Amino acid sequence: MSEDARTKVIELIERKYKKLIQHIAREILRDSYLVEDAYQEVLLKFIAGHEDKFELPQDEIKNYLCAAVRNTALTMLYKNQKNVSVEQEDLESRLLSMDYLDIDAFHDQYGFGLEVQELLSKLDNKDKDILCLKYGEGYDNKEIGEMIDLSEEAVRKRLYRTRIRMQSILIEREGR
């Protein structure tokens, strides 16, 4: 990618999405220095590793950036937790809902079809987060547990119960 094209992409992201990205990071991290670090990391990752994303429609770029900053901020929060103990309620209050995201645009990123997206919309945010981290991002149960402060066993049980809940929704819908 040429330097001129890279500069245009950075300017576009800063003009259209910087405030949103920082807002999402601030809700999770609650530290202005870490928020700026998260913003810079997302920007660098986007430019360095995702030249194919430059051709996406604007709404998909927005959703990609929102998901990336959310995941980056949660990872940073987890790493900082090793140094500072955070209460479970405090961590849960920092977890961001998916209200900022248009779930339809995640088809390309996570590979979820429309039917799975519809099922996800019926789940609570924590279960959606766990499913997206597991099946969309490829994290294992232990890593997910560390990110959201649950035991590996608790993550495994939540995944199991969520899959059962999704199955029952499908069966109920087919019965109509």
PDB file of C-alpha atoms in Angstrom:
ATOM      1  CA  MET A   1       0.000   0.000   0.000  1.00  0.00           C
ATOM      2  CA  SER A   2       1.326   3.403  -0.877  1.00  0.00           C
ATOM      3  CA  GLU A   3       2.055   5.960   1.813  1.00  0.00           C
ATOM      4  CA  ASP A   4      -0.559   8.296   0.316  1.00  0.00           C
ATOM      5  CA  ALA A   5      -3.273   5.634   0.457  1.00  0.00           C
ATOM      6  CA  ARG A   6      -2.316   4.736   4.025  1.00  0.00           C
ATOM      7  CA  THR A   7      -2.538   8.404   5.047  1.00  0.00           C
ATOM      8  CA  LYS A   8      -6.010   8.683   3.486  1.00  0.00           C
ATOM      9  CA  VAL A   9      -7.201   5.608   5.377  1.00  0.00           C
ATOM     10  CA  ILE A  10      -5.851   6.972   8.679  1.00  0.00           C
ATOM     11  CA  GLU A  11      -7.540  10.322   8.025  1.00  0.00           C
ATOM     12  CA  LEU A  12     -10.835   8.595   7.197  1.00  0.00           C
ATOM     13  CA  ILE A  13     -10.737   6.512  10.373  1.00  0.00           C
ATOM     14  CA  GLU A  14      -9.794   9.506  12.518  1.00  0.00           C
ATOM     15  CA  ARG A  15     -12.476  11.697  10.990  1.00  0.00           C
ATOM     16  CA  LYS A  16     -15.326   9.183  11.059  1.00  0.00           C
ATOM     17  CA  TYR A  17     -14.582   6.659  13.796  1.00  0.00           C
ATOM     18  CA  LYS A  18     -12.026   7.961  16.300  1.00  0.00           C
ATOM     19  CA  LYS A  19     -14.596   9.250  18.804  1.00  0.00           C
ATOM     20  CA  LEU A  20     -16.629   6.046  18.613  1.00  0.00           C
ATOM     21  CA  ILE A  21     -13.547   3.847  19.008  1.00  0.00           C
ATOM     22  CA  GLN A  22     -12.365   5.881  21.981  1.00  0.00           C
ATOM     23  CA  HIS A  23     -15.837   5.824  23.536  1.00  0.00           C
ATOM     24  CA  ILE A  24     -15.987   2.019  23.325  1.00  0.00           C
ATOM     25  CA  ALA A  25     -12.477   1.673  24.754  1.00  0.00           C
ATOM     26  CA  ARG A  26     -13.265   4.171  27.536  1.00  0.00           C
ATOM     27  CA  GLU A  27     -16.354   2.191  28.601  1.00  0.00           C
ATOM     28  CA  ILE A  28     -14.186  -0.873  29.106  1.00  0.00           C
ATOM     29  CA  LEU A  29     -10.826   0.518  30.242  1.00  0.00           C
ATOM     30  CA  ARG A  30     -11.766   3.734  32.066  1.00  0.00           C
ATOM     31  CA  ASP A  31      -8.243   5.077  31.708  1.00  0.00           C
ATOM     32  CA  SER A  32      -7.424   7.780  29.148  1.00  0.00           C
ATOM     33  CA  TYR A  33      -3.888   6.510  28.548  1.00  0.00           C
ATOM     34  CA  LEU A  34      -5.067   2.959  27.936  1.00  0.00           C
ATOM     35  CA  VAL A  35      -7.860   4.276  25.702  1.00  0.00           C
ATOM     36  CA  GLU A  36      -5.312   6.011  23.502  1.00  0.00           C
ATOM     37  CA  ASP A  37      -3.136   2.870  23.479  1.00  0.00           C
ATOM     38  CA  ALA A  38      -6.140   0.784  22.417  1.00  0.00           C
ATOM     39  CA  TYR A  39      -7.007   3.259  19.652  1.00  0.00           C
ATOM     40  CA  GLN A  40      -3.440   3.243  18.324  1.00  0.00           C
ATOM     41  CA  GLU A  41      -3.224  -0.557  18.465  1.00  0.00           C
ATOM     42  CA  VAL A  42      -6.478  -0.981  16.545  1.00  0.00           C
ATOM     43  CA  LEU A  43      -5.390   1.563  13.950  1.00  0.00           C
ATOM     44  CA  LEU A  44      -2.017  -0.129  13.470  1.00  0.00           C
ATOM     45  CA  LYS A  45      -3.545  -3.605  13.237  1.00  0.00           C
ATOM     46  CA  PHE A  46      -6.119  -2.407  10.730  1.00  0.00           C
ATOM     47  CA  ILE A  47      -3.522  -0.801   8.489  1.00  0.00           C
ATOM     48  CA  ALA A  48      -0.814  -3.448   8.822  1.00  0.00           C
ATOM     49  CA  GLY A  49      -2.821  -6.614   8.605  1.00  0.00           C
ATOM     50  CA  HIS A  50      -6.042  -5.883   6.823  1.00  0.00           C
ATOM     51  CA  GLU A  51      -5.460  -4.203   3.510  1.00  0.00           C
ATOM     52  CA  ASP A  52      -8.352  -6.287   2.178  1.00  0.00           C
ATOM     53  CA  LYS A  53     -10.672  -4.431   4.589  1.00  0.00           C
ATOM     54  CA  PHE A  54     -10.124  -1.098   2.798  1.00  0.00           C
ATOM     55  CA  GLU A  55     -12.553  -2.133   0.071  1.00  0.00           C
ATOM     56  CA  LEU A  56     -15.395  -2.962   2.491  1.00  0.00           C
ATOM     57  CA  PRO A  57     -18.493  -0.775   2.713  1.00  0.00           C
ATOM     58  CA  GLN A  58     -18.324   1.924   5.404  1.00  0.00           C
ATOM     59  CA  ASP A  59     -20.775   0.174   7.763  1.00  0.00           C
ATOM     60  CA  GLU A  60     -18.700  -3.006   7.725  1.00  0.00           C
ATOM     61  CA  ILE A  61     -15.509  -1.037   8.416  1.00  0.00           C
ATOM     62  CA  LYS A  62     -17.272   0.594  11.357  1.00  0.00           C
ATOM     63  CA  ASN A  63     -18.402  -2.775  12.727  1.00  0.00           C
ATOM     64  CA  TYR A  64     -14.958  -4.262  12.223  1.00  0.00           C
ATOM     65  CA  LEU A  65     -13.314  -1.371  14.084  1.00  0.00           C
ATOM     66  CA  CYS A  66     -15.869  -1.545  16.922  1.00  0.00           C
ATOM     67  CA  ALA A  67     -15.312  -5.267  17.376  1.00  0.00           C
ATOM     68  CA  ALA A  68     -11.535  -4.846  17.140  1.00  0.00           C
ATOM     69  CA  VAL A  69     -11.388  -2.082  19.763  1.00  0.00           C
ATOM     70  CA  ARG A  70     -13.700  -4.020  22.042  1.00  0.00           C
ATOM     71  CA  ASN A  71     -11.528  -7.134  21.827  1.00  0.00           C
ATOM     72  CA  THR A  72      -8.331  -5.109  22.179  1.00  0.00           C
ATOM     73  CA  ALA A  73      -9.670  -3.247  25.223  1.00  0.00           C
ATOM     74  CA  LEU A  74     -10.844  -6.482  26.886  1.00  0.00           C
ATOM     75  CA  THR A  75      -7.431  -8.037  26.289  1.00  0.00           C
ATOM     76  CA  MET A  76      -5.705  -4.963  27.729  1.00  0.00           C
ATOM     77  CA  LEU A  77      -8.043  -5.039  30.726  1.00  0.00           C
ATOM     78  CA  TYR A  78      -7.253  -8.699  31.301  1.00  0.00           C
ATOM     79  CA  LYS A  79      -3.512  -8.062  31.142  1.00  0.00           C
ATOM     80  CA  ASN A  80      -3.834  -5.170  33.590  1.00  0.00           C
ATOM     81  CA  GLN A  81      -5.919  -7.325  35.924  1.00  0.00           C
ATOM     82  CA  LYS A  82      -2.854  -9.370  36.690  1.00  0.00           C
ATOM     83  CA  ASN A  83      -1.417  -6.278  38.345  1.00  0.00           C
ATOM     84  CA  VAL A  84      -4.577  -4.820  39.840  1.00  0.00           C
ATOM     85  CA  SER A  85      -7.424  -6.838  41.304  1.00  0.00           C
ATOM     86  CA  VAL A  86     -10.781  -5.869  39.847  1.00  0.00           C
ATOM     87  CA  GLU A  87     -14.046  -6.940  41.475  1.00  0.00           C
ATOM     88  CA  GLN A  88     -16.366  -9.129  39.365  1.00  0.00           C
ATOM     89  CA  GLU A  89     -19.137  -6.509  39.393  1.00  0.00           C
ATOM     90  CA  ASP A  90     -16.716  -3.842  38.229  1.00  0.00           C
ATOM     91  CA  LEU A  91     -15.563  -6.016  35.333  1.00  0.00           C
ATOM     92  CA  GLU A  92     -19.135  -6.821  34.334  1.00  0.00           C
ATOM     93  CA  SER A  93     -20.026  -3.130  34.368  1.00  0.00           C
ATOM     94  CA  ARG A  94     -17.162  -2.490  31.937  1.00  0.00           C
ATOM     95  CA  LEU A  95     -18.277  -5.087  29.427  1.00  0.00           C
ATOM     96  CA  LEU A  96     -19.759  -3.326  26.460  1.00  0.00           C
ATOM     97  CA  SER A  97     -23.061  -4.387  24.994  1.00  0.00           C
ATOM     98  CA  MET A  98     -23.237  -5.041  21.300  1.00  0.00           C
ATOM     99  CA  ASP A  99     -25.643  -2.119  20.833  1.00  0.00           C
ATOM    100  CA  TYR A 100     -23.040  -0.234  18.774  1.00  0.00           C
ATOM    101  CA  LEU A 101     -22.762  -3.015  16.262  1.00  0.00           C
ATOM    102  CA  ASP A 102     -24.919  -4.023  13.350  1.00  0.00           C
ATOM    103  CA  ILE A 103     -24.939  -7.792  13.736  1.00  0.00           C
ATOM    104  CA  ASP A 104     -25.810  -8.270  10.036  1.00  0.00           C
ATOM    105  CA  ALA A 105     -22.397  -6.976   8.994  1.00  0.00           C
ATOM    106  CA  PHE A 106     -20.593  -9.689  10.951  1.00  0.00           C
ATOM    107  CA  HIS A 107     -21.331 -12.331   8.361  1.00  0.00           C
ATOM    108  CA  ASP A 108     -17.982 -11.741   6.671  1.00  0.00           C
ATOM    109  CA  GLN A 109     -15.904 -11.391   9.824  1.00  0.00           C
ATOM    110  CA  TYR A 110     -17.233 -14.269  11.910  1.00  0.00           C
ATOM    111  CA  GLY A 111     -18.800 -16.326   9.151  1.00  0.00           C
ATOM    112  CA  PHE A 112     -22.150 -16.396  10.935  1.00  0.00           C
ATOM    113  CA  GLY A 113     -25.080 -16.802   8.570  1.00  0.00           C
ATOM    114  CA  LEU A 114     -28.349 -14.953   8.889  1.00  0.00           C
ATOM    115  CA  GLU A 115     -29.961 -17.757  10.896  1.00  0.00           C
ATOM    116  CA  VAL A 116     -27.169 -17.734  13.494  1.00  0.00           C
ATOM    117  CA  GLN A 117     -27.279 -13.936  13.633  1.00  0.00           C
ATOM    118  CA  GLU A 118     -31.006 -14.114  14.341  1.00  0.00           C
ATOM    119  CA  LEU A 119     -30.392 -16.631  17.130  1.00  0.00           C
ATOM    120  CA  LEU A 120     -27.643 -14.446  18.586  1.00  0.00           C
ATOM    121  CA  SER A 121     -30.047 -11.522  18.768  1.00  0.00           C
ATOM    122  CA  LYS A 122     -32.190 -13.554  21.194  1.00  0.00           C
ATOM    123  CA  LEU A 123     -29.327 -14.170  23.632  1.00  0.00           C
ATOM    124  CA  ASP A 124     -28.079 -11.933  26.411  1.00  0.00           C
ATOM    125  CA  ASN A 125     -24.890  -9.970  25.759  1.00  0.00           C
ATOM    126  CA  LYS A 126     -22.582 -12.126  27.895  1.00  0.00           C
ATOM    127  CA  ASP A 127     -23.628 -15.302  26.060  1.00  0.00           C
ATOM    128  CA  LYS A 128     -23.222 -13.515  22.694  1.00  0.00           C
ATOM    129  CA  ASP A 129     -19.761 -12.369  23.752  1.00  0.00           C
ATOM    130  CA  ILE A 130     -18.708 -15.873  24.755  1.00  0.00           C
ATOM    131  CA  LEU A 131     -20.027 -17.403  21.522  1.00  0.00           C
ATOM    132  CA  CYS A 132     -18.351 -14.744  19.364  1.00  0.00           C
ATOM    133  CA  LEU A 133     -15.044 -15.138  21.197  1.00  0.00           C
ATOM    134  CA  LYS A 134     -15.215 -18.953  20.946  1.00  0.00           C
ATOM    135  CA  TYR A 135     -16.521 -19.498  17.431  1.00  0.00           C
ATOM    136  CA  GLY A 136     -15.830 -16.149  15.791  1.00  0.00           C
ATOM    137  CA  GLU A 137     -12.408 -15.302  17.196  1.00  0.00           C
ATOM    138  CA  GLY A 138     -11.202 -18.836  17.955  1.00  0.00           C
ATOM    139  CA  TYR A 139     -10.326 -18.373  21.634  1.00  0.00           C
ATOM    140  CA  ASP A 140     -10.377 -21.454  23.840  1.00  0.00           C
ATOM    141  CA  ASN A 141     -12.467 -21.690  27.011  1.00  0.00           C
ATOM    142  CA  LYS A 142      -9.556 -20.882  29.302  1.00  0.00           C
ATOM    143  CA  GLU A 143      -8.662 -17.698  27.375  1.00  0.00           C
ATOM    144  CA  ILE A 144     -12.298 -16.582  27.324  1.00  0.00           C
ATOM    145  CA  GLY A 145     -12.587 -17.215  31.049  1.00  0.00           C
ATOM    146  CA  GLU A 146      -9.499 -15.142  31.721  1.00  0.00           C
ATOM    147  CA  MET A 147     -10.856 -12.267  29.593  1.00  0.00           C
ATOM    148  CA  ILE A 148     -14.237 -12.111  31.297  1.00  0.00           C
ATOM    149  CA  ASP A 149     -13.189 -13.366  34.730  1.00  0.00           C
ATOM    150  CA  LEU A 150     -14.922 -16.738  34.719  1.00  0.00           C
ATOM    151  CA  SER A 151     -13.458 -20.169  35.300  1.00  0.00           C
ATOM    152  CA  GLU A 152     -12.791 -22.392  32.300  1.00  0.00           C
ATOM    153  CA  GLU A 153     -15.520 -24.713  33.579  1.00  0.00           C
ATOM    154  CA  ALA A 154     -18.031 -21.848  33.854  1.00  0.00           C
ATOM    155  CA  VAL A 155     -17.307 -20.835  30.251  1.00  0.00           C
ATOM    156  CA  ARG A 156     -17.747 -24.447  29.115  1.00  0.00           C
ATOM    157  CA  LYS A 157     -21.103 -24.683  30.934  1.00  0.00           C
ATOM    158  CA  ARG A 158     -22.311 -21.344  29.545  1.00  0.00           C
ATOM    159  CA  LEU A 159     -21.401 -22.441  26.022  1.00  0.00           C
ATOM    160  CA  TYR A 160     -23.233 -25.729  26.511  1.00  0.00           C
ATOM    161  CA  ARG A 161     -26.341 -24.055  27.945  1.00  0.00           C
ATOM    162  CA  THR A 162     -26.320 -21.406  25.235  1.00  0.00           C
ATOM    163  CA  ARG A 163     -26.141 -24.039  22.491  1.00  0.00           C
ATOM    164  CA  ILE A 164     -29.071 -25.866  24.142  1.00  0.00           C
ATOM    165  CA  ARG A 165     -30.998 -22.560  24.315  1.00  0.00           C
ATOM    166  CA  MET A 166     -30.295 -21.913  20.638  1.00  0.00           C
ATOM    167  CA  GLN A 167     -31.460 -25.453  19.766  1.00  0.00           C
ATOM    168  CA  SER A 168     -34.705 -24.980  21.665  1.00  0.00           C
ATOM    169  CA  ILE A 169     -35.336 -21.677  19.877  1.00  0.00           C
ATOM    170  CA  LEU A 170     -34.839 -23.454  16.530  1.00  0.00           C
ATOM    171  CA  ILE A 171     -37.125 -26.332  17.491  1.00  0.00           C
ATOM    172  CA  GLU A 172     -39.791 -23.918  18.752  1.00  0.00           C
ATOM    173  CA  ARG A 173     -39.570 -21.877  15.567  1.00  0.00           C
ATOM    174  CA  GLU A 174     -39.874 -24.970  13.346  1.00  0.00           C
ATOM    175  CA  GLY A 175     -42.902 -26.137  15.341  1.00  0.00           C
ATOM    176  CA  ARG A 176     -44.854 -23.005  14.475  1.00  0.00           C
TER     177      ARG A 176
END
